[in-house]
Short mmCIF file of C-alpha atoms in Angstrom, two decimals:
data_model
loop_
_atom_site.label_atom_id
_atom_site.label_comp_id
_atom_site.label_asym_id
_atom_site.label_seq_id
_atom_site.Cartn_x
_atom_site.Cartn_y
_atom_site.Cartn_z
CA UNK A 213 13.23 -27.63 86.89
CA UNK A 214 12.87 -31.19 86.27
CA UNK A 215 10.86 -31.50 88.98
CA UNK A 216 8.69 -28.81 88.45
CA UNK A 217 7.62 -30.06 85.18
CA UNK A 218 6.91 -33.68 86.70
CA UNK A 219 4.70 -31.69 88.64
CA UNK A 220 3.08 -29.78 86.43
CA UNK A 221 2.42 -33.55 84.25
CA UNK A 222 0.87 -34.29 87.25
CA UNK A 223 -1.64 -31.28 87.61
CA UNK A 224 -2.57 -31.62 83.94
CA UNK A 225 -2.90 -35.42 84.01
CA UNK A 226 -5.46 -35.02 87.21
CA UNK A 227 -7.02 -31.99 85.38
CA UNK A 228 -7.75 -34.37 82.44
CA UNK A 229 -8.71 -36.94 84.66
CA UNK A 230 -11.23 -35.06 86.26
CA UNK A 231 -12.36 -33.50 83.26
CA UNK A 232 -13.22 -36.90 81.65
CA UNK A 233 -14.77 -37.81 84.43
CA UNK A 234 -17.14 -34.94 84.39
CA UNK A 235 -17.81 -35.31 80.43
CA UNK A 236 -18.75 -39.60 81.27
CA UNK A 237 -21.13 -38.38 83.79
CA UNK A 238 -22.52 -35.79 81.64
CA UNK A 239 -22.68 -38.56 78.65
CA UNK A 240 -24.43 -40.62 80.94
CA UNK A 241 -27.55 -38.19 81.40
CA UNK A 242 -27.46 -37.13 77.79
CA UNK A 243 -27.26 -40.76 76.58
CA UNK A 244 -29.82 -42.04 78.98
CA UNK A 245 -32.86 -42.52 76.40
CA UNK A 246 -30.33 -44.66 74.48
CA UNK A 247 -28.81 -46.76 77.53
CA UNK A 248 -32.43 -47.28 78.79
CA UNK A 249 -32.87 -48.67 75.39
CA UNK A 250 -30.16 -50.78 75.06
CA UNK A 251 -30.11 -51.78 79.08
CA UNK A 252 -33.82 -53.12 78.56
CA UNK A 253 -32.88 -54.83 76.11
CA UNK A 254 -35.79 -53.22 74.03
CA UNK A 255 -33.82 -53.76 70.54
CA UNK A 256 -30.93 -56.37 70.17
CA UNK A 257 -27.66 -55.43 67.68
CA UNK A 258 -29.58 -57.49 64.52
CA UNK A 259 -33.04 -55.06 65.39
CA UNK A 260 -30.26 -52.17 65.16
CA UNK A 261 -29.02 -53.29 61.67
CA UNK A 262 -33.03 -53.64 60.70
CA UNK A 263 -33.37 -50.26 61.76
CA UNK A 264 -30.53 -48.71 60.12
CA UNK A 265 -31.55 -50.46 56.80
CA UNK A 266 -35.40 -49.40 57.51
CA UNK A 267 -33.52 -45.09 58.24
CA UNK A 268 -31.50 -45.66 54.48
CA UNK A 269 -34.97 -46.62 52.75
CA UNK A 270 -36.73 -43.92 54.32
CA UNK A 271 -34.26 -41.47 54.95
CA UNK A 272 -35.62 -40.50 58.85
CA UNK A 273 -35.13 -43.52 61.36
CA UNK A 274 -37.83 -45.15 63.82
CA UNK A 275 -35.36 -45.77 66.15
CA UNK A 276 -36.75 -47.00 69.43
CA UNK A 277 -40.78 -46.74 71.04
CA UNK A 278 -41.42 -43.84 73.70
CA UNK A 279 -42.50 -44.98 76.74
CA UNK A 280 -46.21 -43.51 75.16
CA UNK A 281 -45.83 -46.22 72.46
CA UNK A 282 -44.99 -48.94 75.68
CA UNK A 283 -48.06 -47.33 76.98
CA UNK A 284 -50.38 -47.77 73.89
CA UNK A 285 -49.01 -51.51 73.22
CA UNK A 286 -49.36 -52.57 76.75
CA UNK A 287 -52.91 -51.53 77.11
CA UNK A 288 -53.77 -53.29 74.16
CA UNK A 289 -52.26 -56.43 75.51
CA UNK A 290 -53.54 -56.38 78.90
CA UNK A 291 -56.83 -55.90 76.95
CA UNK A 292 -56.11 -59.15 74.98
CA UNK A 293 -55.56 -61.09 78.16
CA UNK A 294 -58.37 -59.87 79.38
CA UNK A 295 -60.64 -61.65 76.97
CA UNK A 296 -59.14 -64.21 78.27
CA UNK A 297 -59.03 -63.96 82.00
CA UNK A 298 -61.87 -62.82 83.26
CA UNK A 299 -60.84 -59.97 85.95
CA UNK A 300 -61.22 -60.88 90.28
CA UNK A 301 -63.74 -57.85 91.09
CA UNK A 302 -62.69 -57.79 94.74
CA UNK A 303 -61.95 -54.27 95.04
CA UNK A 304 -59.79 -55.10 98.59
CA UNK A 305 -57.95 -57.47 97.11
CA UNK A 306 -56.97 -55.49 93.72
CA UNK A 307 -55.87 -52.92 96.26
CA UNK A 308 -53.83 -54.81 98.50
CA UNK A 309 -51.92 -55.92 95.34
CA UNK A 310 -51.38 -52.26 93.92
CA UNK A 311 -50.56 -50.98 97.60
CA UNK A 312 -47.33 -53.84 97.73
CA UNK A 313 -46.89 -53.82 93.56
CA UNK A 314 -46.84 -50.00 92.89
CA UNK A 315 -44.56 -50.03 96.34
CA UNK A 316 -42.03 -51.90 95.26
CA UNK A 317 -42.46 -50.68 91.93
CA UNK A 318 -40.86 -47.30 93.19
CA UNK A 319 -37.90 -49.21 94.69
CA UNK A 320 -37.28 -50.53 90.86
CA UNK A 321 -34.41 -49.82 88.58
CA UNK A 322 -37.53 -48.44 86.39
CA UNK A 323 -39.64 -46.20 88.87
CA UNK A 324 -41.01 -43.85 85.86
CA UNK A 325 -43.06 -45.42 82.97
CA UNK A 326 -45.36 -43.35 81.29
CA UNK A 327 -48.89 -43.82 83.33
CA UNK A 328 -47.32 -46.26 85.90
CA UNK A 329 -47.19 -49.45 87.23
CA UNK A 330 -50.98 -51.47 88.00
CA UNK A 331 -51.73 -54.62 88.99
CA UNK A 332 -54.70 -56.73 88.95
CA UNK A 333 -55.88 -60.31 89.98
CA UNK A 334 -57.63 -62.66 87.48
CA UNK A 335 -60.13 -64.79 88.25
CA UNK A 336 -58.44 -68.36 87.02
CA UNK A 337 -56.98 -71.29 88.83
CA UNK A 338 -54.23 -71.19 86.43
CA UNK A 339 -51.20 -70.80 88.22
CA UNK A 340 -50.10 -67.43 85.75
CA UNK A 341 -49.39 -63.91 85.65
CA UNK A 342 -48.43 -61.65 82.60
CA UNK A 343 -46.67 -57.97 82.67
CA UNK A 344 -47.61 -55.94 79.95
CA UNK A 345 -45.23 -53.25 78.54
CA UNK A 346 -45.52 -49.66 80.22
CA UNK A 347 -46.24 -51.51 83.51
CA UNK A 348 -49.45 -53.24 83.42
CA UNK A 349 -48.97 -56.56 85.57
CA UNK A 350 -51.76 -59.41 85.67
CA UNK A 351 -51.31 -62.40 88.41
CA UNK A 352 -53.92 -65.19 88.64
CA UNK A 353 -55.77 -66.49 91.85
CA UNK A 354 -54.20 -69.56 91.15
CA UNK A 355 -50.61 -67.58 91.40
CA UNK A 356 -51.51 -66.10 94.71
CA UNK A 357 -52.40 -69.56 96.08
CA UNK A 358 -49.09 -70.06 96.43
CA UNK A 359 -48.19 -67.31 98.49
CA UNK A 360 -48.18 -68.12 102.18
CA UNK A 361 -47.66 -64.26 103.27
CA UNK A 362 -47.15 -61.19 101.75
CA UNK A 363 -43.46 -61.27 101.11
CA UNK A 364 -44.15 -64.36 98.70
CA UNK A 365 -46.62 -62.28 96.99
CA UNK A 366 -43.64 -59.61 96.80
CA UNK A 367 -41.34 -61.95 95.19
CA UNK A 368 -43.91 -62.56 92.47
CA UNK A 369 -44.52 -58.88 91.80
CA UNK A 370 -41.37 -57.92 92.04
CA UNK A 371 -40.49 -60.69 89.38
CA UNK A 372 -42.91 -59.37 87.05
CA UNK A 373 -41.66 -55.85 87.36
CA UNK A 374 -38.58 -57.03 86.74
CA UNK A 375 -39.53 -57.87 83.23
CA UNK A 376 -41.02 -54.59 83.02
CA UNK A 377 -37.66 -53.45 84.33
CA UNK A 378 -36.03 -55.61 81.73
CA UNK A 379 -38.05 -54.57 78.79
CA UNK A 380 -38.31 -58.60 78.13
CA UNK A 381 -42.05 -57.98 76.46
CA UNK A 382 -40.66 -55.09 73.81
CA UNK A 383 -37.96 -57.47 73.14
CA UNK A 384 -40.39 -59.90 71.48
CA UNK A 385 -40.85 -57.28 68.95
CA UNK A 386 -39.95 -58.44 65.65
CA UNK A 387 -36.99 -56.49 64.11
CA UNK A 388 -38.83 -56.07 61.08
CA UNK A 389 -41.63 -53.61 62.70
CA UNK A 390 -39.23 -51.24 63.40
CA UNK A 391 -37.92 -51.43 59.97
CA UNK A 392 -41.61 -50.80 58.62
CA UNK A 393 -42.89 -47.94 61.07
CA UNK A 394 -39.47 -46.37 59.68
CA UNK A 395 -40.63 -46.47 56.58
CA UNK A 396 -44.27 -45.19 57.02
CA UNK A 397 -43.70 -42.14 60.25
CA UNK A 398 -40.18 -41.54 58.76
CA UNK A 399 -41.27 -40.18 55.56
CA UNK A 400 -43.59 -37.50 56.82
CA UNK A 401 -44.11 -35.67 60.04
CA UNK A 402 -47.52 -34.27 59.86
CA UNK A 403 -49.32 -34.06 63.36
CA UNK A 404 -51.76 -36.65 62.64
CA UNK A 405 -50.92 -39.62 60.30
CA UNK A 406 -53.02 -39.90 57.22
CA UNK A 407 -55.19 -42.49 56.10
CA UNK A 408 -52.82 -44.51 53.96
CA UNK A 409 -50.68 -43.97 56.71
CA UNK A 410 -53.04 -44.76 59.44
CA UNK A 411 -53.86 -47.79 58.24
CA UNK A 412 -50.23 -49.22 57.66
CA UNK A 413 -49.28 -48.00 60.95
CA UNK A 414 -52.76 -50.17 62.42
CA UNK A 415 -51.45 -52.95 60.58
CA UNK A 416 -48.16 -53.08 62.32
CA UNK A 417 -49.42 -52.23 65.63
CA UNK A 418 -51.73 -55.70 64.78
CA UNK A 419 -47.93 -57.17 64.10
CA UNK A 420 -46.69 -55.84 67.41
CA UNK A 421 -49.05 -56.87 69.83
CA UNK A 422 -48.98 -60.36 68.00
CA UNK A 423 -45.46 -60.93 68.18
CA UNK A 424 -45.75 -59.96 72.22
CA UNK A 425 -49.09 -61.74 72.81
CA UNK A 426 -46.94 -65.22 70.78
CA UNK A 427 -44.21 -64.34 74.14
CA UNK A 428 -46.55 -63.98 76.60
CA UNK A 429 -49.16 -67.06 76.47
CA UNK A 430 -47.68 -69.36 73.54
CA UNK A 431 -43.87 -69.27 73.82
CA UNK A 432 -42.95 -67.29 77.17
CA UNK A 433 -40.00 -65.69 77.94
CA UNK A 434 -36.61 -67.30 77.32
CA UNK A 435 -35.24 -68.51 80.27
CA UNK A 436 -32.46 -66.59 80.78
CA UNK A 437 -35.28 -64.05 80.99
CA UNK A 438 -37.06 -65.63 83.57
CA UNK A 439 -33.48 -65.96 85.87
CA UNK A 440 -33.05 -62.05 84.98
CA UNK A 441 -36.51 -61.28 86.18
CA UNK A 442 -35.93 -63.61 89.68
CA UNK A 443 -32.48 -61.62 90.13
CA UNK A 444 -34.00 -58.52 89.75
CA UNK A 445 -37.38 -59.13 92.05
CA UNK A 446 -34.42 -60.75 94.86
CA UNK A 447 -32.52 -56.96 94.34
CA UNK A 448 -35.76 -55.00 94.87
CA UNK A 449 -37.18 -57.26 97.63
CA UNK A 450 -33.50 -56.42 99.40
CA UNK A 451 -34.07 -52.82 98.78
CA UNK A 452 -37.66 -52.41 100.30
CA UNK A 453 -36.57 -55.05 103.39
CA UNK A 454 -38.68 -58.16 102.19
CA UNK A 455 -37.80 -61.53 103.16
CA UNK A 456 -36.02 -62.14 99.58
CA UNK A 457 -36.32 -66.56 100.81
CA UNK A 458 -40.26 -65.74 99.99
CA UNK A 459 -38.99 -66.03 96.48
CA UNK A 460 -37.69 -69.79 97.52
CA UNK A 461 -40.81 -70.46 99.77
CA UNK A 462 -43.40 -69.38 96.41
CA UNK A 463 -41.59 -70.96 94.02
CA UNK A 464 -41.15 -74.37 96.33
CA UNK A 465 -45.12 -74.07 96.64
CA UNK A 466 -45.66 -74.04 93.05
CA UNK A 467 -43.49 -76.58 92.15
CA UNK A 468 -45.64 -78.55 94.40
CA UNK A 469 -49.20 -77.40 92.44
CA UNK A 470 -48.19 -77.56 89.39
CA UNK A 471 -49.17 -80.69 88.39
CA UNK A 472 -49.01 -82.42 84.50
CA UNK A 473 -52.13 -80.12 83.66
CA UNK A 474 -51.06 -76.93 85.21
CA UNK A 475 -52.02 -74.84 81.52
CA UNK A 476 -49.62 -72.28 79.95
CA UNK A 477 -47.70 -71.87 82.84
CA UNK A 478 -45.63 -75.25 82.92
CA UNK A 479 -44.86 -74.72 79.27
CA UNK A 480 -43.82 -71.32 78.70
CA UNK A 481 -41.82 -71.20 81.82
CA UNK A 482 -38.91 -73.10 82.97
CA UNK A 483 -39.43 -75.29 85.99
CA UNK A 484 -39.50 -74.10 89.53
CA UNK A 485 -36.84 -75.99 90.34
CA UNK A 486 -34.64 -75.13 87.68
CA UNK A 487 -35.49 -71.33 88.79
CA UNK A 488 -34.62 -72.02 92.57
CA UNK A 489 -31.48 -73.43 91.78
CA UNK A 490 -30.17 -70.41 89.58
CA UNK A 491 -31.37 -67.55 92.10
CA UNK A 492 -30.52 -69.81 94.77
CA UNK A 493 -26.72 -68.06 95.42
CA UNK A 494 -28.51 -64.66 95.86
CA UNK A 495 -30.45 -65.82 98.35
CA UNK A 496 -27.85 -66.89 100.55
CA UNK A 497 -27.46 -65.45 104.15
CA UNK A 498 -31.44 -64.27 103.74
CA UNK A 499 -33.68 -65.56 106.82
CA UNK A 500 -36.61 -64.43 108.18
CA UNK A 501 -36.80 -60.14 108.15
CA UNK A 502 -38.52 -58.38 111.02
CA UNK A 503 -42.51 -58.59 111.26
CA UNK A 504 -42.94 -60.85 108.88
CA UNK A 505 -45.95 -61.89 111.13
CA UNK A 506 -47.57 -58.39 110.91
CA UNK A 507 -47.32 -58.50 107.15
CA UNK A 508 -48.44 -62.44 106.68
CA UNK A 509 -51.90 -61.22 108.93
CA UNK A 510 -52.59 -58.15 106.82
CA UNK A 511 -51.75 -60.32 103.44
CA UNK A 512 -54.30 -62.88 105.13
CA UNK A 513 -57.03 -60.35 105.62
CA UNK A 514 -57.03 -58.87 102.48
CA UNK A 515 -56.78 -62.01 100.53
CA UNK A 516 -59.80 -64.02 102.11
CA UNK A 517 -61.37 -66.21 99.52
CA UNK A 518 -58.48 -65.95 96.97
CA UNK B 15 8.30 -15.57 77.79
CA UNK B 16 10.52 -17.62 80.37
CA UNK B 17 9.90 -21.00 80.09
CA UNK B 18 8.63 -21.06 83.90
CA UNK B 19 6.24 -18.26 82.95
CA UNK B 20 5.06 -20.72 79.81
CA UNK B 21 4.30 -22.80 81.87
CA UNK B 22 2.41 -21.35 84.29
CA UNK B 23 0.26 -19.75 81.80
CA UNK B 24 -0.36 -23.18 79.58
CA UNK B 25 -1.73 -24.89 83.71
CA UNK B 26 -3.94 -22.08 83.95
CA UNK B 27 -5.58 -22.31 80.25
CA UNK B 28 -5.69 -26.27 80.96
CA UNK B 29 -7.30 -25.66 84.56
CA UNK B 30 -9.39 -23.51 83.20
CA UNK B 31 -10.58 -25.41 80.54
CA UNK B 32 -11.07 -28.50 82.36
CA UNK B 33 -12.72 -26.76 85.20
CA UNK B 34 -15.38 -25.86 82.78
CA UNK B 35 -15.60 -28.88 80.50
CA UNK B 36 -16.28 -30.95 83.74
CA UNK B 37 -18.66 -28.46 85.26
CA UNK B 38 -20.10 -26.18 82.59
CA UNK B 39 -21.81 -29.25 80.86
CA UNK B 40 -23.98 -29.66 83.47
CA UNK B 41 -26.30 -26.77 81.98
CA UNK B 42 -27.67 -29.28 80.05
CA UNK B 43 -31.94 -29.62 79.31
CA UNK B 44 -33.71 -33.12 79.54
CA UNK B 45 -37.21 -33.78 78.38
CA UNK B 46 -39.91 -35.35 80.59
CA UNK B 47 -41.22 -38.49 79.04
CA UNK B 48 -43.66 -39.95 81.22
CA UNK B 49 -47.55 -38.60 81.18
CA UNK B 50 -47.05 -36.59 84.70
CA UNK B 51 -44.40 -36.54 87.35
CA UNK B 52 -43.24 -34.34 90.30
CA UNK B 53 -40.54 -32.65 90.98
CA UNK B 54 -39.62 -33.24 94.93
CA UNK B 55 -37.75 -31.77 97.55
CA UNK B 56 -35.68 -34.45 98.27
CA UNK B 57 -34.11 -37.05 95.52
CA UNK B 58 -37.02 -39.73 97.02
CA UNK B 59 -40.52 -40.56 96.18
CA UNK B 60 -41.68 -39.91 99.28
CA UNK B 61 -40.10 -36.39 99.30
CA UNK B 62 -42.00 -33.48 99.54
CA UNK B 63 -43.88 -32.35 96.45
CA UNK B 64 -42.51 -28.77 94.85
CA UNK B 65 -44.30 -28.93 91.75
CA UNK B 66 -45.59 -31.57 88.90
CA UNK B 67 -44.23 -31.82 85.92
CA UNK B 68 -46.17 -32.35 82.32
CA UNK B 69 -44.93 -34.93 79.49
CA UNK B 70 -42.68 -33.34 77.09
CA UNK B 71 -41.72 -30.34 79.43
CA UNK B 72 -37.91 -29.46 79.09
CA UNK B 73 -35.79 -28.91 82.18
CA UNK B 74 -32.74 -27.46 83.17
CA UNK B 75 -30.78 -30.42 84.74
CA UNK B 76 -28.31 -28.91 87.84
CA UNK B 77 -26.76 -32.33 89.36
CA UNK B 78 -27.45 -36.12 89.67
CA UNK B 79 -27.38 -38.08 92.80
CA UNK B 80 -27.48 -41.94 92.27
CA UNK B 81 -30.63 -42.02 89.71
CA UNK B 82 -31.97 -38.83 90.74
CA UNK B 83 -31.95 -35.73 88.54
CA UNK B 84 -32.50 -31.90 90.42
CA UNK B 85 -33.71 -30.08 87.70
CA UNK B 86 -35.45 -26.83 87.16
CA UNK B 87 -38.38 -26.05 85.22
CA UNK B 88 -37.94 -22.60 83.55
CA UNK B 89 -41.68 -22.38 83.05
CA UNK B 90 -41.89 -21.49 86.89
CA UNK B 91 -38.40 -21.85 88.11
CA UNK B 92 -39.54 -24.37 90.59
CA UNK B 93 -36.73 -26.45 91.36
CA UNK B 94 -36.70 -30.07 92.42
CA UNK B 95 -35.91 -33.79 92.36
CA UNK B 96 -36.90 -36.41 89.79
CA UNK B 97 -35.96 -40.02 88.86
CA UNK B 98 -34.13 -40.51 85.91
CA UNK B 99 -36.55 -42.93 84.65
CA UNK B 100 -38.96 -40.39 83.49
CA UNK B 101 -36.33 -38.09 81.45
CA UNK B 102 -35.39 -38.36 77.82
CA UNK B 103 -32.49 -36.50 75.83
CA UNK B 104 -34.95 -36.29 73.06
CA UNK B 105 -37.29 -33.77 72.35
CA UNK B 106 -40.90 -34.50 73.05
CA UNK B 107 -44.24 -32.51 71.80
CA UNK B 108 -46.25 -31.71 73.98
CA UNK B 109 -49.86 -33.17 74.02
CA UNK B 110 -52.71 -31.38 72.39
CA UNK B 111 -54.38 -29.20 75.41
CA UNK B 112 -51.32 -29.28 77.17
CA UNK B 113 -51.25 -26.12 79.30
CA UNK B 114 -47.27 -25.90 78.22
CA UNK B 115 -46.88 -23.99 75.13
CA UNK B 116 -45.44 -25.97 72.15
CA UNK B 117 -41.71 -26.18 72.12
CA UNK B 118 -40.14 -24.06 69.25
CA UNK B 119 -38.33 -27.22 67.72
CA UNK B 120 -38.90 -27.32 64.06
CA UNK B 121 -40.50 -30.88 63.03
CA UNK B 122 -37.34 -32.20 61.63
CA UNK B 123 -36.14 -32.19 65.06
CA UNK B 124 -39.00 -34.23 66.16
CA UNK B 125 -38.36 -38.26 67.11
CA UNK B 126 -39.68 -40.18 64.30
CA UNK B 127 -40.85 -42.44 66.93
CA UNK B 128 -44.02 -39.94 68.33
CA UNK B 129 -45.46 -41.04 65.16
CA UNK B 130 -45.43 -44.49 66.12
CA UNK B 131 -48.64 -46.17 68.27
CA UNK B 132 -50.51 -43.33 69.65
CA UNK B 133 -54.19 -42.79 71.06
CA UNK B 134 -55.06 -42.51 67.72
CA UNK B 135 -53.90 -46.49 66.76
CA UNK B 136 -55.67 -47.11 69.69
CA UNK B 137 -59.15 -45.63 68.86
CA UNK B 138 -58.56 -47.74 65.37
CA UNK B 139 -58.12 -51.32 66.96
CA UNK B 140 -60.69 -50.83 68.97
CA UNK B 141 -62.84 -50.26 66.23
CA UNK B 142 -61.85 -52.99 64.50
CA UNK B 143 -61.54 -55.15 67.56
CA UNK B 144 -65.26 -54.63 69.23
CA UNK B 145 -64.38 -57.96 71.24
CA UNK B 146 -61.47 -56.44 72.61
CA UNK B 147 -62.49 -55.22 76.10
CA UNK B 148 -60.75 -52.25 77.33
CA UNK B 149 -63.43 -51.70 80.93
CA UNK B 150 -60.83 -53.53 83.00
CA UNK B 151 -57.80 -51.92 81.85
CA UNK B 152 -59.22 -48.25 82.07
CA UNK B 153 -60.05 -50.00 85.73
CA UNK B 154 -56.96 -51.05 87.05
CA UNK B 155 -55.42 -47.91 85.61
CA UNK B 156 -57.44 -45.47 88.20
CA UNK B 157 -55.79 -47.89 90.96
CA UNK B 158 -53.16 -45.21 92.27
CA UNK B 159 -50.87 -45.66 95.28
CA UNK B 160 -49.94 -42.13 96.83
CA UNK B 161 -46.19 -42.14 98.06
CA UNK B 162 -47.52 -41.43 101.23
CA UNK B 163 -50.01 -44.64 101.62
CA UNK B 164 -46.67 -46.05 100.23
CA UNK B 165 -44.66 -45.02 103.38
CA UNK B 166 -47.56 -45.75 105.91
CA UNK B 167 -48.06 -49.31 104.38
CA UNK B 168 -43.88 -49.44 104.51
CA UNK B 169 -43.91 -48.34 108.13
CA UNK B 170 -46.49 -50.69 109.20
CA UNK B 171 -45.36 -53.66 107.54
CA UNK B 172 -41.72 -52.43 109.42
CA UNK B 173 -40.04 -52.20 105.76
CA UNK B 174 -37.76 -49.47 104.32
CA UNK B 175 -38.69 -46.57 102.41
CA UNK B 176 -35.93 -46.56 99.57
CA UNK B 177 -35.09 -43.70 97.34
CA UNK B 178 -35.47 -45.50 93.77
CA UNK B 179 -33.80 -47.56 91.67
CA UNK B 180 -30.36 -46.98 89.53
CA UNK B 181 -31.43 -46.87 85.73
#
């Protein structure tokens, strides 16, 4: 008897095991708006407290942007960088960069944003590149100058996907936005906003794409950003069967061109040394792939005259 | 009731119940979130395409595998593979013109965040921003890679075709 009901125990504990387990998985697909959130780092536990506040004064939160809203901010950055940056109109080299980009976009921890990932070269010596929210990624000549083949140019996609991946550009988003687009879209749900409304919501979209324009060309990234955004452009390089070292080789060859008057670059990111040595580890046991060679020629036709 | 039979009767109700709490969950809807996706044969991009799916449409989800969702669209009852990435447990609206009917959620039900930066903030910076030059980003935006260029670049280049990310 005593043994049967050890058994039974047993049964029911496995039963309840395996029951939990189904309802985590299950919370993991309901709660994946939420995760994604949080994971990107899109709002940090002080935004969350704004936001809360912002949901008590208004009574109906404004809890996190759609990917839409990434969308709508990101075009209006890349935009704003390009009244800066004058575009490269060399439509086979724009291509060749979308063709490896939106490639290893798909092998991303972020596949899906809402219109996709698209890349594009400027026409500056700068040694820069800039990834809008929603997946909008701008790289400079000067960048691709020091790329010796097309897995170096994969390692600084890949990087810049990574802060797509990472959400690193939403995250310069002052808490205080959120707090005030609660207030304004929380209140009433009409279709269209209206005027009054319009116009507040303009003014904080102004705010938004200031506080990620500061990020982008006056303060950067923080650094521990910049590591996250090598570790994840060395995991997708892995994935798709680049030569993740490319990431060493590029970052060696800027070190080496960026000189006392290399422009935004030098000051809103940390050095390339500094870089190597933190993603060095993960690069360990990485040589030289398979036709490397066949890629370097095709990344040498298509980038004549960069 | 002998205790014996008790027993045998309390397993069943607890099989029972956790049978279905782990599996019966799974009839669970998701929202798509992104502007247009596809629903493929296989849980990879470069599976075959079964049908595309609209922002805002709701799906059935059946099972995950690693990031990927299969999911069925009741609208047709084609049935396919997505990436997790471009689902949402939220409701969505969908777009004016959409060929999808609206959904029959009342507005309260409706995430506060739709409201936020839409085409419509857009169309107002721009105004007010006339030295803000959108050409190049409509541009780069028509730049699409098919899955399939994806695979022959891949193949050439002698790289692997992955199945997608974890989110």
């Amino acid at each position: 008897m005593r043994q049967l009901l050890a058994a039974f125990v047993m049964v029911v504990t496995i039963l309840f095991l395996l029951a939990v387990q189904g309802c985590q998985t299950v919370g993991t697909v309901a709660g994946l708006g939420a995760d994604i959130a949080a994971a990107t780092g899109k709002i940090s536990a002080k935004e969350a407290e704004s936001i809360k506040r912002g949901a008590q004064a208004a009574g109906q939160a404004f809890e996190e942007f759609t990917p839409e809203n990434e969308y709508y901010i990101g075009r209006t950055i890349a935009a704003n960088i390009l009244s800066r940056y004058k575009a490269y109109e060399n439509n086979r080299a724009n291509y060749y960069v979308n063709l490896v980009g939106q490639t290893l976009a798909m092998a991303s921890d972020k596949p899906e944003t809402f219109s996709g990932y698209h890349f594009l070269i400027l026409d500056s010596d700068e040694i820069n590149a800039f990834a809008a929210p929603g997946g909008l990624i701008l790289v400079t000549r000067g960048l691709i100058r020091c790329c010796r083949d097309e897995d170096a140019l994969a390692a600084v996609l890949a990087h810049e996907i990574g802060h797509v991946q990472l959400g690193h550009g939403m995250g310069a988003i002052r808490g205080a936005r959120y707090t005030s687009l609660g207030k304004v879209v929380g209140v009433e749900l009409a279709k269209n906003l209206g005027g009054g409304q319009l116009a507040q919501v303009a003014e904080i979209f102004d705010g938004t794409v200031g506080d990620i324009m500061k990020q982008l060309v006056d303060t950067g990234y923080q650094s521990s950003q910049e590591y996250a955004a090598d570790q994840a452009a060395v995991v997708i390089m892995k994935r798709v069967g680049y030569n993740p070292s490319a990431l060493k080789d590029m970052l060696e060859e800027m070190g080496k061109r960026l000189g006392p008057k290399s422009g935004g670059f030098g000051k809103t990111h940390p050095s390339p040394a500094n870089r190597l040595q933190k993603v060095g580890s993960s690069l360990a046991g990485s040589g030289p792939t398979v036709a490397a060679g066949i890629r370097k020629a095709r990344f040498e036709q298509a980038m004549t005259g960069i | 009731m002998k205790p014996m039979k008790k027993m045998t009767t309390a397993f069943l109700i607890m099989a029972a119940a956790a049978v279905s709490f782990a599996t019966g969950a799974w009839a669970k809807e998701m929202t798509v979130q992104v502007n247009m996706t596809q629903l493929r044969a296989t849980p990879a991009y470069y599976g075959a395409v079964v049908a595309t799916v609209d922002y805002a449409a709701r799906l059935q989800i059946l099972e995950t595998k690693g990031s990927w969702a299969k999911a069925t669209d009741p609208k047709n009852n084609k049935t396919g593979w997505l990436h997790l990435s471009a689902l949402t447990s939220k409701r969505l609206t969908p777009k004016a013109g959409a060929k999808s009917a609206p959904t029959s959620v009342s507005t309260g039900e409706l995430s506060a965040a739709e409201k936020g930066f839409t085409e419509q903030i857009e169309k107002d910076y721009r105004q007010k921003n006339r030295t803000i030059d959108f050409t190049w980003v409509d541009r780069m935006e028509q730049i699409n890679i098919n899955p399939q260029k994806s695979v022959a670049f891949l193949k050439d280049g002698q790289l692997i075709a992955t199945e997608g990310g974890r989110p």
